């Protein structure tokens, strides 16, 4: 008798090409956007009923912080 | 609009003995009062007889609420126990003369109400700092906000609006670029969504600098949505390298969001600091007083922003597709969580503030 593998939970990922957040169980391995095949960044990890991801921004800070004067 | 959830009806002090409170929660008028034993109770506020609002009535002996129109009187269970006109003719009270009673729970200094049709599946979230002797707490007056409750939830998860909306007080552009850790799951039977932001050797924005007396600090900031009605914020600050030591300062902030209808809600805030913590700039003043004193400016900026958004929803916008940037992650996830709750009870609201934006841009596959 075959025991079905547990279903892959849907996890969140951001596709920069599609410019959208998606909740999907079909990111695959290696992960790729189900719509366009691009690498999602970031992609949520799922363990013990908890999803986790970290948003790390690539933008460099200007010394002035970009704020208007005054 | 989600009804099968616990919502804050008020802080305990808002329900004085012998007083009657009327509210509309998720589109349902409710009347609340305390019994002689101090238990908070809630009934449908529309009298079974002629739909007159029971919050215009008065309390009689025996914990009975009398309608101000024809005198139908209801006990805390909602049973009609007296009808003056019938007593004169000796007729019996109709069995249909009954008010719906809503589940009410009071814990940690908060009165919660469950307006939904399903039985409560859990206890309300804990808010242990409120009313605890170990904490100094200041509760705000309830604030009416002319916007869908989801817009406040999105605002509270959307820390990138600190610049420019809060520039000059709690925000800066650098603050809007702090990495965000997002976590979701279930805790105590309730779904939660949490963001964590860690700042290291960070130049504090003006208001935060004033609160804690530090120019540069390490800061840990956690925002957690516990169901649709409560947001829990913990902010901890210390000189660089000193988080987790006795040099820490910080506060706990509970923000409750109680929908009135699809275009308005009531916002309450409760701020707590460890008992006896004083304000660095004026040791005669408590830290919690200093934090709350600076809050109205920020609150009004947020209220202004989401009320402006709500006004724009009044215009046709059929071709609109929301632009997502990466830092919208927590907002998109929160929206999806709320969509799932609404779908589970079949109470979907206006598309502008819920499913349409998220369905177009984050379809579950």
CSV table of C-alpha atoms in Angstrom, one decimal:
chain,number,residue,atom,x,y,z
A,1,UNK,CA,0.0,0.0,0.0
A,2,UNK,CA,1.4,3.4,-0.9
A,3,UNK,CA,1.2,6.2,1.5
A,4,UNK,CA,0.8,9.5,-0.2
A,5,UNK,CA,3.4,12.1,0.6
A,6,UNK,CA,2.2,15.0,2.7
A,7,UNK,CA,1.0,17.8,0.5
A,8,UNK,CA,3.5,20.6,0.1
A,9,UNK,CA,2.0,23.6,1.9
A,10,UNK,CA,1.5,26.8,0.0
A,11,UNK,CA,4.1,29.3,0.8
A,12,UNK,CA,4.6,33.0,0.0
A,13,UNK,CA,7.2,34.3,-2.5
A,14,UNK,CA,7.9,37.5,-4.3
A,15,UNK,CA,8.5,37.4,-8.0
A,16,UNK,CA,10.3,40.5,-9.2
A,17,UNK,CA,9.5,39.7,-12.9
A,18,UNK,CA,5.8,39.4,-12.3
A,19,UNK,CA,6.0,42.2,-9.7
A,20,UNK,CA,3.8,40.4,-7.2
A,21,UNK,CA,3.5,38.4,-4.1
A,22,UNK,CA,2.2,34.9,-4.7
A,23,UNK,CA,1.0,32.1,-2.4
A,24,UNK,CA,1.8,28.8,-4.1
A,25,UNK,CA,2.6,25.2,-3.4
A,26,UNK,CA,4.3,24.9,-6.9
A,27,UNK,CA,7.6,26.8,-6.5
A,28,UNK,CA,9.5,23.6,-7.1
A,29,UNK,CA,13.1,22.8,-6.5
A,30,UNK,CA,15.1,24.8,-7.3
A,31,UNK,CA,12.4,27.3,-6.7
A,32,UNK,CA,10.9,29.1,-9.8
A,33,UNK,CA,7.9,31.3,-10.2
A,34,UNK,CA,5.0,29.2,-11.4
A,35,UNK,CA,4.0,32.0,-13.8
A,36,UNK,CA,7.3,33.0,-15.4
A,37,UNK,CA,10.0,30.7,-14.1
A,38,UNK,CA,12.0,33.5,-12.4
A,39,UNK,CA,13.8,32.9,-9.2
A,40,UNK,CA,11.5,34.2,-6.3
A,41,UNK,CA,13.2,36.4,-3.8
A,42,UNK,CA,12.4,36.0,-1.0
A,43,UNK,CA,10.6,32.7,-0.6
A,44,UNK,CA,9.0,31.6,2.6
A,45,UNK,CA,10.3,28.6,4.5
A,46,UNK,CA,7.7,26.4,6.2
A,47,UNK,CA,8.5,24.2,9.2
A,48,UNK,CA,6.4,22.9,12.2
A,49,UNK,CA,3.3,24.8,11.1
A,50,UNK,CA,5.2,28.1,10.9
A,51,UNK,CA,6.1,30.1,7.8
A,52,UNK,CA,9.1,32.4,7.9
A,53,UNK,CA,10.9,34.8,5.5
A,54,UNK,CA,13.1,37.8,5.7
A,55,UNK,CA,12.9,40.9,3.5
A,56,UNK,CA,16.4,42.2,2.9
A,57,UNK,CA,16.4,45.4,0.9
A,58,UNK,CA,19.2,45.9,-1.6
A,59,UNK,CA,18.9,49.7,-1.6
A,60,UNK,CA,22.0,51.6,-0.4
A,61,UNK,CA,21.3,54.3,2.1
A,62,UNK,CA,22.3,57.8,1.2
A,63,UNK,CA,24.1,59.7,3.9
A,64,UNK,CA,21.4,62.3,4.0
A,65,UNK,CA,18.7,59.6,4.4
A,66,UNK,CA,16.9,61.0,1.4
A,67,UNK,CA,14.7,63.3,3.5
A,68,UNK,CA,13.7,66.7,2.4
A,69,UNK,CA,15.3,69.6,4.2
A,70,UNK,CA,13.4,71.3,7.0
B,1,UNK,CA,-16.4,41.8,7.5
B,2,UNK,CA,-15.4,39.1,9.9
B,3,UNK,CA,-17.9,38.4,12.7
B,4,UNK,CA,-16.7,35.1,14.1
B,5,UNK,CA,-14.0,36.7,16.1
B,6,UNK,CA,-13.4,38.3,19.5
B,7,UNK,CA,-13.4,42.1,19.4
B,8,UNK,CA,-12.7,44.7,22.1
B,9,UNK,CA,-15.9,46.3,23.3
B,10,UNK,CA,-13.8,48.5,25.6
B,11,UNK,CA,-11.4,48.6,28.5
B,12,UNK,CA,-12.9,47.4,31.8
B,13,UNK,CA,-13.1,51.0,33.1
B,14,UNK,CA,-15.4,52.0,30.3
B,15,UNK,CA,-18.2,49.9,31.8
B,16,UNK,CA,-19.1,51.5,35.1
B,17,UNK,CA,-21.7,49.9,37.4
B,18,UNK,CA,-25.3,51.0,36.7
B,19,UNK,CA,-24.4,52.4,33.3
B,20,UNK,CA,-25.5,51.2,29.8
B,21,UNK,CA,-23.3,51.3,26.8
B,22,UNK,CA,-24.4,51.1,23.2
B,23,UNK,CA,-22.2,50.2,20.3
B,24,UNK,CA,-22.4,48.9,16.8
B,25,UNK,CA,-19.9,46.0,16.3
B,26,UNK,CA,-19.6,44.4,12.8
B,27,UNK,CA,-22.9,46.0,11.8
B,28,UNK,CA,-24.7,44.6,14.9
B,29,UNK,CA,-26.1,47.0,17.4
B,30,UNK,CA,-25.3,45.8,20.9
B,31,UNK,CA,-26.1,47.0,24.4
B,32,UNK,CA,-23.8,46.2,27.3
B,33,UNK,CA,-24.0,46.6,31.0
B,34,UNK,CA,-22.8,45.1,34.2
B,35,UNK,CA,-24.9,42.9,36.5
B,36,UNK,CA,-24.9,43.6,40.2
B,37,UNK,CA,-22.2,41.0,40.5
B,38,UNK,CA,-20.1,43.0,38.1
B,39,UNK,CA,-20.4,40.6,35.1
B,40,UNK,CA,-20.4,42.4,31.7
B,41,UNK,CA,-23.3,41.2,29.5
B,42,UNK,CA,-24.4,42.1,26.0
B,43,UNK,CA,-27.7,41.8,24.1
B,44,UNK,CA,-28.9,42.7,20.6
B,45,UNK,CA,-29.7,46.4,21.1
B,46,UNK,CA,-32.8,46.4,19.0
B,47,UNK,CA,-35.9,45.6,21.1
B,48,UNK,CA,-37.8,42.5,19.9
B,49,UNK,CA,-41.0,44.6,20.0
B,50,UNK,CA,-40.4,47.7,17.9
B,51,UNK,CA,-36.7,47.7,17.3
B,52,UNK,CA,-36.2,50.6,19.6
B,53,UNK,CA,-32.6,50.9,20.8
B,54,UNK,CA,-32.3,49.4,24.2
B,55,UNK,CA,-29.3,51.6,25.1
B,56,UNK,CA,-31.8,54.4,25.6
B,57,UNK,CA,-33.4,52.3,28.3
B,58,UNK,CA,-32.7,52.0,32.1
B,59,UNK,CA,-31.5,49.3,34.5
B,60,UNK,CA,-34.1,48.0,37.0
B,61,UNK,CA,-33.7,45.8,40.0
B,62,UNK,CA,-32.7,42.2,39.3
B,63,UNK,CA,-30.2,43.1,36.5
B,64,UNK,CA,-33.1,43.8,34.2
B,65,UNK,CA,-32.8,46.3,31.3
B,66,UNK,CA,-36.1,48.1,30.4
B,67,UNK,CA,-36.7,49.5,27.0
B,68,UNK,CA,-37.5,53.2,27.0
B,69,UNK,CA,-40.3,52.9,24.5
B,70,UNK,CA,-42.9,50.4,25.8
B,71,UNK,CA,-41.1,49.0,28.8
B,72,UNK,CA,-40.2,45.5,27.6
B,73,UNK,CA,-37.7,44.4,30.2
B,74,UNK,CA,-35.0,41.8,29.5
B,75,UNK,CA,-32.7,39.9,31.9
B,76,UNK,CA,-29.0,39.3,31.0
B,77,UNK,CA,-29.8,36.1,29.1
B,78,UNK,CA,-32.1,38.1,26.8
B,79,UNK,CA,-35.3,36.7,28.1
B,80,UNK,CA,-38.2,39.2,28.4
B,81,UNK,CA,-39.4,39.2,32.0
B,82,UNK,CA,-41.9,42.0,32.0
B,83,UNK,CA,-44.2,43.9,29.6
B,84,UNK,CA,-46.1,46.6,31.4
B,85,UNK,CA,-49.1,46.6,29.0
B,86,UNK,CA,-49.6,42.8,29.4
B,87,UNK,CA,-49.6,43.0,33.2
B,88,UNK,CA,-52.7,45.1,33.1
B,89,UNK,CA,-54.6,42.5,31.1
B,90,UNK,CA,-53.1,39.3,32.7
B,91,UNK,CA,-51.7,38.0,29.4
B,92,UNK,CA,-48.5,35.9,29.2
B,93,UNK,CA,-45.2,37.2,27.8
B,94,UNK,CA,-44.8,36.0,24.2
B,95,UNK,CA,-42.0,33.4,23.9
B,96,UNK,CA,-40.7,35.3,20.9
B,97,UNK,CA,-40.1,38.4,23.1
B,98,UNK,CA,-36.4,37.5,23.4
B,99,UNK,CA,-33.2,39.3,22.7
B,100,UNK,CA,-30.1,37.6,21.4
B,101,UNK,CA,-27.3,37.5,23.9
B,102,UNK,CA,-23.7,37.9,22.7
B,103,UNK,CA,-20.8,36.1,24.3
B,104,UNK,CA,-18.8,38.5,26.4
B,105,UNK,CA,-15.5,37.8,28.2
B,106,UNK,CA,-13.6,40.1,30.5
B,107,UNK,CA,-9.9,39.4,31.1
B,108,UNK,CA,-6.7,41.4,31.6
B,109,UNK,CA,-8.6,44.7,31.9
B,110,UNK,CA,-10.4,44.3,28.6
B,111,UNK,CA,-14.1,43.5,27.8
B,112,UNK,CA,-14.4,41.3,24.6
B,113,UNK,CA,-17.4,40.6,22.6
B,114,UNK,CA,-18.0,37.9,20.0
B,115,UNK,CA,-20.6,39.2,17.4
B,116,UNK,CA,-20.6,36.1,15.2
B,117,UNK,CA,-23.2,33.5,14.6
B,118,UNK,CA,-20.8,30.6,15.3
B,119,UNK,CA,-19.9,29.7,18.9
B,120,UNK,CA,-16.5,31.1,20.0
B,121,UNK,CA,-13.8,28.6,19.0
B,122,UNK,CA,-11.2,30.0,21.4
B,123,UNK,CA,-10.7,32.4,24.3
B,124,UNK,CA,-9.9,36.0,23.6
B,125,UNK,CA,-6.2,36.8,23.2
B,126,UNK,CA,-4.4,37.7,26.5
B,127,UNK,CA,-3.3,41.3,27.2
B,128,UNK,CA,-1.5,40.6,30.4
B,129,UNK,CA,0.2,43.9,30.8
B,130,UNK,CA,-3.1,45.9,30.9
B,131,UNK,CA,-4.1,46.1,34.5
B,132,UNK,CA,-1.1,44.3,35.8
B,133,UNK,CA,0.7,45.8,38.9
B,134,UNK,CA,4.0,45.1,37.3
B,135,UNK,CA,3.3,47.6,34.5
B,136,UNK,CA,2.3,51.3,34.2
B,137,UNK,CA,-0.5,51.4,31.6
B,138,UNK,CA,-2.3,54.3,29.9
B,139,UNK,CA,-5.4,53.5,27.8
B,140,UNK,CA,-6.6,55.9,25.2
B,141,UNK,CA,-10.2,57.0,24.7
B,142,UNK,CA,-11.8,55.0,21.8
B,143,UNK,CA,-11.2,56.7,18.5
B,144,UNK,CA,-13.7,56.7,15.7
B,145,UNK,CA,-12.1,56.1,12.3
B,146,UNK,CA,-14.0,56.7,9.1
B,147,UNK,CA,-12.3,53.8,7.2
B,148,UNK,CA,-12.6,50.1,6.8
B,149,UNK,CA,-10.9,48.2,9.6
B,150,UNK,CA,-8.6,46.5,7.2
B,151,UNK,CA,-6.9,49.8,6.3
B,152,UNK,CA,-5.7,50.2,9.8
B,153,UNK,CA,-4.4,46.6,10.0
B,154,UNK,CA,-2.5,47.3,6.7
B,155,UNK,CA,-1.2,50.5,8.1
B,156,UNK,CA,0.1,48.8,11.2
B,157,UNK,CA,1.9,46.2,9.2
B,158,UNK,CA,3.2,48.7,6.6
B,159,UNK,CA,6.3,50.1,8.3
B,160,UNK,CA,7.6,51.6,5.1
B,161,UNK,CA,5.1,54.4,5.5
B,162,UNK,CA,7.2,55.8,8.4
B,163,UNK,CA,8.8,57.9,5.7
B,164,UNK,CA,7.3,60.2,4.6
B,165,UNK,CA,4.1,60.0,6.6
B,166,UNK,CA,5.8,60.1,10.0
B,167,UNK,CA,9.0,61.9,9.0
B,168,UNK,CA,10.1,64.2,11.8
B,169,UNK,CA,8.6,62.2,14.6
B,170,UNK,CA,8.9,58.4,14.6
B,171,UNK,CA,10.0,57.9,11.0
B,172,UNK,CA,12.9,58.3,8.6
B,173,UNK,CA,13.8,57.0,5.2
B,174,UNK,CA,16.5,54.8,6.8
B,175,UNK,CA,13.8,53.3,9.1
B,176,UNK,CA,11.7,52.4,6.1
B,177,UNK,CA,14.6,50.3,4.8
B,178,UNK,CA,15.2,48.2,7.9
B,179,UNK,CA,15.0,44.4,7.0
B,180,UNK,CA,11.7,42.7,8.0
B,181,UNK,CA,11.3,39.2,9.3
B,182,UNK,CA,7.8,37.8,8.7
B,183,UNK,CA,6.4,34.9,10.6
B,184,UNK,CA,2.9,33.3,10.4
B,185,UNK,CA,1.2,30.4,12.0
B,186,UNK,CA,-1.3,29.6,14.8
B,187,UNK,CA,-1.0,30.2,18.5
B,188,UNK,CA,-3.5,29.3,21.2
B,189,UNK,CA,-6.0,28.4,18.4
B,190,UNK,CA,-5.7,31.8,16.7
B,191,UNK,CA,-4.0,32.6,13.5
B,192,UNK,CA,-1.2,35.2,13.8
B,193,UNK,CA,1.1,37.1,11.6
B,194,UNK,CA,4.2,38.8,13.0
B,195,UNK,CA,6.9,41.1,11.8
B,196,UNK,CA,10.2,41.6,13.5
B,197,UNK,CA,12.6,44.4,12.7
B,198,UNK,CA,16.1,44.6,14.3
B,199,UNK,CA,18.1,47.7,14.1
B,200,UNK,CA,21.8,47.8,15.1
B,201,UNK,CA,23.6,51.0,16.0
B,202,UNK,CA,20.7,52.9,14.5
B,203,UNK,CA,20.4,56.6,14.6
B,204,UNK,CA,17.0,57.0,16.2
B,205,UNK,CA,14.4,59.3,14.7
B,206,UNK,CA,13.5,62.5,16.8
B,207,UNK,CA,10.6,61.2,18.8
B,208,UNK,CA,12.2,57.9,19.7
B,209,UNK,CA,15.4,59.7,20.7
B,210,UNK,CA,13.5,61.9,23.0
B,211,UNK,CA,11.6,59.0,24.5
B,212,UNK,CA,14.6,57.0,25.4
B,213,UNK,CA,17.4,59.5,25.7
B,214,UNK,CA,19.6,57.8,23.2
B,215,UNK,CA,21.0,59.1,19.9
B,216,UNK,CA,22.2,55.7,18.6
B,217,UNK,CA,20.7,52.4,19.8
B,218,UNK,CA,19.9,48.8,19.0
B,219,UNK,CA,16.2,48.3,18.7
B,220,UNK,CA,13.9,45.3,18.5
B,221,UNK,CA,10.4,46.0,17.2
B,222,UNK,CA,7.8,43.2,16.9
B,223,UNK,CA,4.3,43.7,15.5
B,224,UNK,CA,1.8,40.8,15.8
B,225,UNK,CA,-1.7,40.6,14.5
B,226,UNK,CA,-3.7,38.2,16.8
B,227,UNK,CA,-6.9,37.6,14.9
B,228,UNK,CA,-8.6,40.5,13.1
B,229,UNK,CA,-9.3,42.5,16.3
B,230,UNK,CA,-5.9,42.9,18.1
B,231,UNK,CA,-2.5,44.1,17.2
B,232,UNK,CA,0.4,43.7,19.7
B,233,UNK,CA,3.5,45.8,19.4
B,234,UNK,CA,6.7,45.4,21.5
B,235,UNK,CA,9.5,47.9,21.2
B,236,UNK,CA,12.8,47.4,23.1
B,237,UNK,CA,15.7,49.8,22.9
B,238,UNK,CA,19.2,49.8,24.4
B,239,UNK,CA,22.6,51.3,23.8
B,240,UNK,CA,24.5,49.4,21.1
B,241,UNK,CA,25.3,45.9,22.2
B,242,UNK,CA,23.1,46.1,25.3
B,243,UNK,CA,19.8,44.5,24.3
B,244,UNK,CA,19.0,41.7,26.7
B,245,UNK,CA,20.7,43.5,29.6
B,246,UNK,CA,19.4,45.7,32.4
B,247,UNK,CA,20.0,48.7,30.1
B,248,UNK,CA,16.9,47.9,28.0
B,249,UNK,CA,14.0,50.3,27.9
B,250,UNK,CA,10.8,49.8,25.9
B,251,UNK,CA,7.1,49.6,25.8
B,252,UNK,CA,4.2,47.2,25.0
B,253,UNK,CA,1.4,48.6,22.9
B,254,UNK,CA,-1.9,46.9,22.3
B,255,UNK,CA,-4.0,48.3,19.4
B,256,UNK,CA,-7.6,47.0,19.1
B,257,UNK,CA,-9.5,47.4,15.9
B,258,UNK,CA,-13.3,46.9,16.3
B,259,UNK,CA,-15.2,47.2,13.0
B,260,UNK,CA,-18.4,49.3,13.2
B,261,UNK,CA,-19.4,48.6,9.6
B,262,UNK,CA,-17.7,48.4,6.2
B,263,UNK,CA,-16.5,51.9,6.3
B,264,UNK,CA,-15.7,52.7,9.9
B,265,UNK,CA,-14.1,51.2,13.0
B,266,UNK,CA,-13.1,52.0,16.6
B,267,UNK,CA,-9.4,52.1,17.4
B,268,UNK,CA,-8.2,51.8,20.9
B,269,UNK,CA,-4.6,51.8,22.2
B,270,UNK,CA,-3.1,50.7,25.5
B,271,UNK,CA,0.5,51.5,26.2
B,272,UNK,CA,2.5,49.8,29.0
B,273,UNK,CA,6.0,50.2,30.5
B,274,UNK,CA,7.5,48.3,33.3
B,275,UNK,CA,6.4,49.8,36.6
B,276,UNK,CA,8.5,52.6,37.9
B,277,UNK,CA,10.4,53.3,34.6
B,278,UNK,CA,11.1,57.0,34.4
B,279,UNK,CA,11.6,59.2,31.4
B,280,UNK,CA,15.3,59.9,30.7
B,281,UNK,CA,14.6,63.6,29.9
B,282,UNK,CA,12.6,64.2,33.0
B,283,UNK,CA,13.0,61.6,35.8
B,284,UNK,CA,9.9,63.0,37.5
B,285,UNK,CA,7.8,61.7,34.7
B,286,UNK,CA,7.1,58.1,33.9
B,287,UNK,CA,8.2,56.7,30.6
B,288,UNK,CA,4.7,55.6,29.6
B,289,UNK,CA,3.5,59.2,30.1
B,290,UNK,CA,6.3,60.4,27.8
B,291,UNK,CA,5.4,57.8,25.1
B,292,UNK,CA,1.7,58.5,25.2
B,293,UNK,CA,2.2,62.2,25.2
B,294,UNK,CA,3.9,62.0,21.8
B,295,UNK,CA,1.5,59.6,20.3
B,296,UNK,CA,-1.4,61.8,19.2
B,297,UNK,CA,0.6,63.4,16.3
B,298,UNK,CA,1.4,60.0,14.9
B,299,UNK,CA,-2.1,58.6,15.5
B,300,UNK,CA,-3.7,61.6,13.6
B,301,UNK,CA,-1.3,61.1,10.7
B,302,UNK,CA,-2.3,57.4,10.4
B,303,UNK,CA,-6.0,58.2,10.8
B,304,UNK,CA,-5.7,61.0,8.2
B,305,UNK,CA,-4.0,58.6,5.7
B,306,UNK,CA,-6.4,55.7,5.9
B,307,UNK,CA,-9.5,58.0,5.9
B,308,UNK,CA,-8.1,59.6,2.7
B,309,UNK,CA,-7.8,56.1,1.2
B,310,UNK,CA,-11.4,55.2,2.2
B,311,UNK,CA,-12.7,58.3,0.4
B,312,UNK,CA,-11.0,57.2,-2.8
B,313,UNK,CA,-12.9,53.9,-2.7
B,314,UNK,CA,-16.0,55.8,-3.4
B,315,UNK,CA,-15.1,56.2,-7.0
B,316,UNK,CA,-15.2,53.6,-9.8
B,317,UNK,CA,-11.9,51.9,-10.1
B,318,UNK,CA,-12.6,48.7,-12.1
B,319,UNK,CA,-9.3,48.5,-14.0
B,320,UNK,CA,-7.1,49.1,-11.0
B,321,UNK,CA,-4.5,46.5,-10.1
B,322,UNK,CA,-2.5,47.3,-7.0
B,323,UNK,CA,1.3,47.7,-7.4
B,324,UNK,CA,3.2,45.4,-5.1
B,325,UNK,CA,6.7,46.1,-3.9
B,326,UNK,CA,8.7,43.6,-2.0
B,327,UNK,CA,8.2,45.4,1.4
B,328,UNK,CA,4.4,44.9,1.0
B,329,UNK,CA,4.8,41.3,2.0
B,330,UNK,CA,3.3,41.5,5.5
B,331,UNK,CA,0.4,43.6,4.1
B,332,UNK,CA,-0.4,41.1,1.4
B,333,UNK,CA,-0.2,38.2,3.9
B,334,UNK,CA,-2.4,39.9,6.4
B,335,UNK,CA,-5.0,40.6,3.7
B,336,UNK,CA,-5.0,37.0,2.6
B,337,UNK,CA,-5.4,35.8,6.2
B,338,UNK,CA,-8.4,38.1,6.6
B,339,UNK,CA,-9.8,37.0,3.2
B,340,UNK,CA,-9.7,33.4,4.4
B,341,UNK,CA,-11.5,34.2,7.6
B,342,UNK,CA,-14.2,36.1,5.6
B,343,UNK,CA,-14.5,33.2,3.1
B,344,UNK,CA,-14.9,30.7,6.0
B,345,UNK,CA,-18.0,32.5,7.2
B,346,UNK,CA,-19.2,33.9,3.9
B,347,UNK,CA,-19.1,37.6,4.9
B,348,UNK,CA,-17.1,39.1,2.1
B,349,UNK,CA,-17.2,42.9,2.1
B,350,UNK,CA,-16.5,45.6,-0.5
B,351,UNK,CA,-13.9,44.6,-3.1
B,352,UNK,CA,-11.9,47.8,-2.8
B,353,UNK,CA,-10.7,46.9,0.7
B,354,UNK,CA,-10.4,43.2,0.4
B,355,UNK,CA,-10.3,40.4,-2.1
B,356,UNK,CA,-10.1,42.1,-5.5
B,357,UNK,CA,-6.7,43.6,-4.8
B,358,UNK,CA,-5.3,40.5,-3.3
B,359,UNK,CA,-6.9,38.1,-5.8
B,360,UNK,CA,-5.5,40.0,-8.8
B,361,UNK,CA,-2.0,40.0,-7.4
B,362,UNK,CA,-1.5,37.0,-5.1
B,363,UNK,CA,-3.7,34.2,-6.3
B,364,UNK,CA,-3.3,31.0,-4.3
B,365,UNK,CA,-2.4,28.1,-6.6
